[in-house]
Each structure stands twice: as C-alpha cells, then as structure tokens.
Short mmCIF file of C-alpha atoms and ligand atoms in Angstrom, two decimals:
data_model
loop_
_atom_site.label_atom_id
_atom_site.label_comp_id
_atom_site.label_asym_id
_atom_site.label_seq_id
_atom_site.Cartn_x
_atom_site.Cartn_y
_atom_site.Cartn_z
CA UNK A 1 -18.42 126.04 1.76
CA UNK A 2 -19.11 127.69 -1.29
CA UNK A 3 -16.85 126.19 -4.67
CA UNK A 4 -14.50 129.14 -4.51
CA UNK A 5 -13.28 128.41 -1.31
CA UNK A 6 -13.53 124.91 -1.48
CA UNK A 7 -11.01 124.79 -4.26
CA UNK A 8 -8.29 127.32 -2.32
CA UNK A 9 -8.96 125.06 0.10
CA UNK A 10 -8.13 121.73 -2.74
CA UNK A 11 -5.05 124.18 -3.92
CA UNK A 12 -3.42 124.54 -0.21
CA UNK A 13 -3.72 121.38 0.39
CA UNK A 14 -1.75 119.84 -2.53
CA UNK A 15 0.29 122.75 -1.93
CA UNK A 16 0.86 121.76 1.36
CA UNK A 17 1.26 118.04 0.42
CA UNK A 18 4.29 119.10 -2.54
CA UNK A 19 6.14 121.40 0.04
CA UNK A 20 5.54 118.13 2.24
CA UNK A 21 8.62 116.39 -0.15
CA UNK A 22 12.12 116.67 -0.22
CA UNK A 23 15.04 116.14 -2.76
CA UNK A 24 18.56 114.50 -1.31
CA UNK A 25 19.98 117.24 -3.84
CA UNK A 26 23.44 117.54 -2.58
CA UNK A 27 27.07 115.56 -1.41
CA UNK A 28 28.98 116.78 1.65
CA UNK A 29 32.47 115.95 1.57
CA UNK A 30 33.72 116.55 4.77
CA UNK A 31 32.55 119.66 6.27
CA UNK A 32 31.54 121.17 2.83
CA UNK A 33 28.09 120.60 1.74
CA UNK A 34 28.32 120.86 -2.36
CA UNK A 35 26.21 122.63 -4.71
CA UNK A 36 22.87 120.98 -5.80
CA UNK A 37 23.02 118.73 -8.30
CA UNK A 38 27.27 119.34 -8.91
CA UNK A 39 27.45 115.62 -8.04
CA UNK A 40 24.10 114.42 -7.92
CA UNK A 41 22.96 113.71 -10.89
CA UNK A 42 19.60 115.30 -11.71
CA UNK A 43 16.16 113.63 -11.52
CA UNK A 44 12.86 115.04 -13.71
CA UNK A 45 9.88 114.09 -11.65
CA UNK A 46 10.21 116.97 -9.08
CA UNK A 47 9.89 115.83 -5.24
CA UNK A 48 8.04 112.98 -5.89
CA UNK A 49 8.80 109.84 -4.39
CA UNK A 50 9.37 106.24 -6.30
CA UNK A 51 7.17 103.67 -5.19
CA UNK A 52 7.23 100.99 -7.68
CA UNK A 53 10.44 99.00 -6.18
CA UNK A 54 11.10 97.02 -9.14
CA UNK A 55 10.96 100.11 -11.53
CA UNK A 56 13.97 101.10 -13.47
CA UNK A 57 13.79 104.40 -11.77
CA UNK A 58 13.90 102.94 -8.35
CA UNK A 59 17.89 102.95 -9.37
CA UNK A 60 18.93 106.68 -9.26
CA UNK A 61 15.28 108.40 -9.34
CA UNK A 62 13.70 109.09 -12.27
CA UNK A 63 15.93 110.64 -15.14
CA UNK A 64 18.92 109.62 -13.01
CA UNK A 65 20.27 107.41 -15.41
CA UNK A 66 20.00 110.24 -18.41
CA UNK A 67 21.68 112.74 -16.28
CA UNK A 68 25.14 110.45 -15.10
CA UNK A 69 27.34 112.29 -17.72
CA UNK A 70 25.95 116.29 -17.02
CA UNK A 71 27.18 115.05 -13.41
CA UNK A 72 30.52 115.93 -12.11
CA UNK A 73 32.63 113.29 -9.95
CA UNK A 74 33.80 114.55 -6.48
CA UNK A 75 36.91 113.24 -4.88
CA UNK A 76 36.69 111.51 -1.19
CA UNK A 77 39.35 109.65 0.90
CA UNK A 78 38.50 106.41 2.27
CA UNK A 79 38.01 106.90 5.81
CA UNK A 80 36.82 110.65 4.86
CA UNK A 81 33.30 112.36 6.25
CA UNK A 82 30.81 111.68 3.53
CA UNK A 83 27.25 112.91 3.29
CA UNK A 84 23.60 114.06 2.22
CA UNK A 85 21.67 117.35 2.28
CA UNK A 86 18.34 117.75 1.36
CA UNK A 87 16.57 120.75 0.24
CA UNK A 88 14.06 120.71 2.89
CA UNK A 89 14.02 118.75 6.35
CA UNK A 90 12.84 115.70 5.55
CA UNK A 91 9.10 115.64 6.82
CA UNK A 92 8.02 111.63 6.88
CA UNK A 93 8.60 108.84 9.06
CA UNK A 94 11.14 106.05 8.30
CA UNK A 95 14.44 105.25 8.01
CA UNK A 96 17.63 106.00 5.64
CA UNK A 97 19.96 103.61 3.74
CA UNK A 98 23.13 104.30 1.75
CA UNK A 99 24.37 101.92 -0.92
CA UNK A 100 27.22 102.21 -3.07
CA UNK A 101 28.45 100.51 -6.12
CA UNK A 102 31.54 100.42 -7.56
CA UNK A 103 32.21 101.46 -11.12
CA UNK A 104 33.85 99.57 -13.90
CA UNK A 105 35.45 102.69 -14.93
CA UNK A 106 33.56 106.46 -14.87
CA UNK A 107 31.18 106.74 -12.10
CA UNK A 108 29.62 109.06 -15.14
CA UNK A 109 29.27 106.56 -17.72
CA UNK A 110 27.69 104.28 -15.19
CA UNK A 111 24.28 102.69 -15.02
CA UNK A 112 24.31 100.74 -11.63
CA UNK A 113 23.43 97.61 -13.40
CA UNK A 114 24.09 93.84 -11.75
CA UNK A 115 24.43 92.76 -8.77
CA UNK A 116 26.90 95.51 -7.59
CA UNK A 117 25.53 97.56 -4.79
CA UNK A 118 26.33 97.23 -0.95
CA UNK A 119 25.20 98.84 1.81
CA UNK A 120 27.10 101.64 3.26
CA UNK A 121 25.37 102.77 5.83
CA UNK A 122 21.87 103.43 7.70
CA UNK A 123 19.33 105.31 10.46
CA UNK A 124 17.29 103.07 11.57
CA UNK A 125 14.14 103.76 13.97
CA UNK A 126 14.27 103.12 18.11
CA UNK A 127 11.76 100.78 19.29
CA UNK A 128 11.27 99.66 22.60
CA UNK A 129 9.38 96.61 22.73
CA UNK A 130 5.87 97.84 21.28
CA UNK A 131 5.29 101.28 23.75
CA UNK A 132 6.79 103.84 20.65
CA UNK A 133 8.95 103.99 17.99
CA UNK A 134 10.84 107.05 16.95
CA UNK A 135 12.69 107.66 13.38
CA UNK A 136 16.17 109.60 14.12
CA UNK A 137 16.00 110.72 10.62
CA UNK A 138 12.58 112.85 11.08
CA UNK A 139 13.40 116.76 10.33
CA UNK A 140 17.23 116.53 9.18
CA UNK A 141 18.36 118.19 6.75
CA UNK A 142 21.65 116.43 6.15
CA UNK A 143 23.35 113.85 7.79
CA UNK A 144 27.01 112.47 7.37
CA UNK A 145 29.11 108.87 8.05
CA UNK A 146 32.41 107.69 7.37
CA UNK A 147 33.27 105.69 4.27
CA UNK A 148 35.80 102.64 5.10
CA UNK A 149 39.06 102.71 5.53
CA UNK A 150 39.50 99.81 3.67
CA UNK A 151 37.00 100.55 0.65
CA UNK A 152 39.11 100.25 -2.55
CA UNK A 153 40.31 103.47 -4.61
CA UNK A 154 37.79 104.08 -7.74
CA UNK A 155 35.02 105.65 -8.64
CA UNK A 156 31.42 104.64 -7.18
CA UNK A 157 28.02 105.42 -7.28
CA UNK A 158 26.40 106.54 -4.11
CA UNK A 159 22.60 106.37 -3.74
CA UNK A 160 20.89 107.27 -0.96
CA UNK A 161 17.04 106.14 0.12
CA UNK A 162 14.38 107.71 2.80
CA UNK A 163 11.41 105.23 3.06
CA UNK A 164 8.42 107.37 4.29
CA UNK A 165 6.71 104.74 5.78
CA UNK A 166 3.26 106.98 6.69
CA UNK A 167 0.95 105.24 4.62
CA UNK A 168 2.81 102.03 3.94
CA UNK A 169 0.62 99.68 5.59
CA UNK A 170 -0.61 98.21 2.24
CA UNK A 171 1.29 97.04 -1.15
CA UNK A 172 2.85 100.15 -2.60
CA UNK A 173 2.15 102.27 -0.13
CA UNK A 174 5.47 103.38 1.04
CA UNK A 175 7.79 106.21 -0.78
CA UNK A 176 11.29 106.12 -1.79
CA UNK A 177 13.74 109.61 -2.09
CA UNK A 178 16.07 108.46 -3.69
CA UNK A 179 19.54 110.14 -5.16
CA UNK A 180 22.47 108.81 -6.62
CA UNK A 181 25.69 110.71 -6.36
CA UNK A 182 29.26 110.14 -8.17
CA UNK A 183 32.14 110.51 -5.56
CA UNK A 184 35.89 109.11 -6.65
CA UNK A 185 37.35 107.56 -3.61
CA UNK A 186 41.06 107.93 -3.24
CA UNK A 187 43.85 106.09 -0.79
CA UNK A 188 41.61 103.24 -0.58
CA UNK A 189 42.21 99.85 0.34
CA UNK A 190 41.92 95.81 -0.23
CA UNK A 191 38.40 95.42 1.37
CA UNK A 192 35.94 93.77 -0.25
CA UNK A 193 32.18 95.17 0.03
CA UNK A 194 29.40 93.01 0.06
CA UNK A 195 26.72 91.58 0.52
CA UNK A 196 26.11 92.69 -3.66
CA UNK A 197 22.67 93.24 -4.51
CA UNK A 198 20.96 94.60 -7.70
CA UNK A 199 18.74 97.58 -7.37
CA UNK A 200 16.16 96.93 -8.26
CA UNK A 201 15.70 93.80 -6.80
CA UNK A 202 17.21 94.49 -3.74
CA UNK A 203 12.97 94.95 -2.24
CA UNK A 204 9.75 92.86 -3.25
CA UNK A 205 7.83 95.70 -1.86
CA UNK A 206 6.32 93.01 1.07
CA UNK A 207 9.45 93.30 3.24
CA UNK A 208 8.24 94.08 7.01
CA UNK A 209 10.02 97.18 6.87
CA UNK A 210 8.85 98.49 4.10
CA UNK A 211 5.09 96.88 3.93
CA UNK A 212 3.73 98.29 7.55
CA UNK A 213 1.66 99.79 9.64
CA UNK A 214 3.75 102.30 11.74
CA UNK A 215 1.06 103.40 13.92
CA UNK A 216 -0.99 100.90 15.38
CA UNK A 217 -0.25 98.31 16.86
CA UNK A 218 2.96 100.10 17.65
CA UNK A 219 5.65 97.71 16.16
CA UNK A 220 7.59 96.18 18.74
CA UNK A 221 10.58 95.83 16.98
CA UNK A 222 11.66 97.00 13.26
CA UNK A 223 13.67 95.07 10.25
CA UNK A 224 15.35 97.26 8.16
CA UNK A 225 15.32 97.00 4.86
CA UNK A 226 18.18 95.32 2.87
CA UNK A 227 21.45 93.61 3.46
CA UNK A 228 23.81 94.44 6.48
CA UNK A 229 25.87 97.44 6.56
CA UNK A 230 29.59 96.52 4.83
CA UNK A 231 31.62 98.59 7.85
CA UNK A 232 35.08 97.41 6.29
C1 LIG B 301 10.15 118.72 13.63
O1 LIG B 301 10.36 120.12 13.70
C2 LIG B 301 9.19 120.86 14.02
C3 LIG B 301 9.52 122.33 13.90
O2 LIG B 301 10.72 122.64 14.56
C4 LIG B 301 8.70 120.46 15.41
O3 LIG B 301 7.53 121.14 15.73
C5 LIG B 301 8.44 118.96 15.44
O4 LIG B 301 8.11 118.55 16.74
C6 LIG B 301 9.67 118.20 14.97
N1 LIG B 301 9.35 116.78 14.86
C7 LIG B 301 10.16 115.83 15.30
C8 LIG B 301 9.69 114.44 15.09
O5 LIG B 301 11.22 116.08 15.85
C1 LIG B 302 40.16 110.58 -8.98
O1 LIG B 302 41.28 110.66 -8.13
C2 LIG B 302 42.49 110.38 -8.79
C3 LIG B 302 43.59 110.33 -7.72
O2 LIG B 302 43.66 111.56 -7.05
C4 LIG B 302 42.74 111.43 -9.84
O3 LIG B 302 43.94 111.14 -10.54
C5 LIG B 302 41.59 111.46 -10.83
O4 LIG B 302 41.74 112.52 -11.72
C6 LIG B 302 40.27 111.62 -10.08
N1 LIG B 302 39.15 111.47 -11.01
C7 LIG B 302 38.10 112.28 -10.99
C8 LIG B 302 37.05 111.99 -11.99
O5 LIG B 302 37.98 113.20 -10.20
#
C-alpha cells in the first residue's frame, strides 16, 4: 500500500469510527420528539463517550453543567410518555439507564450534586443461560417510558446513559452517552423515589456490568448497572 492510500485508508477509518457515535440530543414528551438541545442541555466534546466514571463530567457529559441555564425546562405530567432521541441509531452493544433527580428549585440552576439521583428506568440485555445475549437497545433511535404516577410535582433533572460495552472487558474500557435533560413535572404525587445515589459515585468502574467481556465466554446472565428501578 503505498502512504497515500494508506492514510485515506487511516482517514475512513476514524471517519468511520466518529460516525460510529451518537448524541441522546433530544426529549420526547409524549408523542413529540423536541428540538435538539431545547431541553438538553448542550455538551462540548462532540460524540465522544465518558469513560472515566468518577469524572465530574460523568454527571451531564462534558460542558453539561456550563450549559443548565442556555437550557429550556419542558413541562411533563406524572404518568405522561417521556423519552430520548438520538441523532443517529445507536451503534454499540449494552444497555440504557435513566436517572432523575429532583431539583431544589430550577432544574436550570441545577448541578446534580449529592446523593439525589434515582433510577427511572432501564433496557437491559436478554440472556439465556450462556448460549447468546442480545441488547434491545442496539439500532434505536429513540425510545420512550412512563414517568410515575406518583412522582412529586417539580422540576428534575433527567439523564440518560448507553454503556457500549464492546471493548469493556478491561478497567476503563467501556463508554458512557450520556445527556441530561430539564423536564418540570406537573400533577404529581406523594411518592418518594429512591434508592438516592450520587453521580458520580453511583459506578467504581469494576461493576460486572460494566467491567466485561461481552463476547466470549458468552455471559450467562447480566447485572445491570446501578440501583433498582423506583416504578412508584
Ligand atoms: C442494525 O441495523 C442494520 C441496518 O438496518 C442491520 O443490518 C443490523 O442487522 C441491525 N443490527 C441489529 C443488532 O439489529
Ligand atoms: C412548571 O409547571 C407549573 C405548573 O403548570 C408552571 O406554573 C410553571 O411555570 C412551570 N415551570 C416551567 C419552568 O416550565
């Protein structure tokens, strides 16, 4: 291969390994998928994925924090269809989780800081005892779930995380997309989310859902990351 092509062929393949990423860039609230980044605040390192757990950025993505108050707030009913689009299927194995977090006042002044976040909900992979596991999130685009019934009226922070899990077989290996979105829940209730944990902090990194080999041997059975789903 002469150097010319040799480095179209370098160029296509980081090409191919940028387009590879995807950005959860926008909210759906009930059958209306939002604008980009109308009510997800903003992040500054591109499609890249986080993959230091215990990073400040592991929060809301990179430059999520700066961008809360050039964020708009977006009203949802307890109960309501909530949800995520992406700007491109998402291409990786592994699974999704949803936290939320409940602001002390603006979901726009807020940082996400203590233990404060809960798990709303998750897509998790199908195993079958060691002969193949599948991840239902592969290729979507969007997906949506209900928020509780009984989740209390305010304004929260909503993050959402996709843990490609392709090359996570040693420390550090796997990649979090993460974004953090600002919805204002109305004609909530007296429920009381939990279990709380701090993000970061939530991970170590060495969890055995997040610190495996996917591929071989086939894992029998899966732990998803994090605390249990609060359904209300
Ligand atoms: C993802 O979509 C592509 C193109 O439609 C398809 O070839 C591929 O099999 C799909 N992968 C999964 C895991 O569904
Ligand atoms: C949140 O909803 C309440 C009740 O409808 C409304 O009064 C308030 O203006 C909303 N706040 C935002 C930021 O949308």
């Amino acid at each position: 291969m002469k150097l010319t092509e040799l480095l179209a062929a370098v160029v296509a393949l980081s090409a191919a390994g940028v387009s590879a990423h995807y950005r959860f860039d926008a909210l759906i609230v009930g059958s209306t998928t939002t604008a980009p980044y109308q009510y997800v605040r903003q992040n500054t390192n591109y499609n890249s994925p986080i993959t230091d757990v215990t990073s400040l950025d592991f929060r809301c993505n990179a430059g999520g924090l700066a961008s809360a108050a050039a964020t708009q707030t977006v009203t949802a009913a307890a109960g309501s269809t909530v949800g995520w689009a992406l700007d491109q299927a998402i291409f990786h194995p592994g699974p999704i989780n949803v936290y939320m977090a409940k602001a002390p006042g603006n979901a726009a002044s807020f940082d996400g800081s203590g233990s404060v976040w809960f798990k709303v909900y998750e897509i998790r992979p199908v195993t079958n005892g060691g002969t193949s596991i599948t991840w239902p999130a592969d290729n979507i685009s969007s997906f949506t779930f209900q928020l509780p019934s009984s989740l209390p009226s305010g304004q929260y922070l909503v993050r959402v995380e996709h843990i490609a899990l392709h090359s996570a077989s040693t420390f550090g290996g796997a990649q979090f997309y993460i974004s953090c979105g600002q919805i204002n829940v109305t004609g909530g209730g007296s429920g009381n989310p939990g279990p709380l944990v701090a993000i970061p902090g939530v991970y170590t990194g060495r969890e055995p859902g997040i610190m495996l080999n996917i591929y071989y041997p086939i894992p029998a059975t899966y732990t998803q990351p994090g605390p249990a789903v609060w359904r209300g």
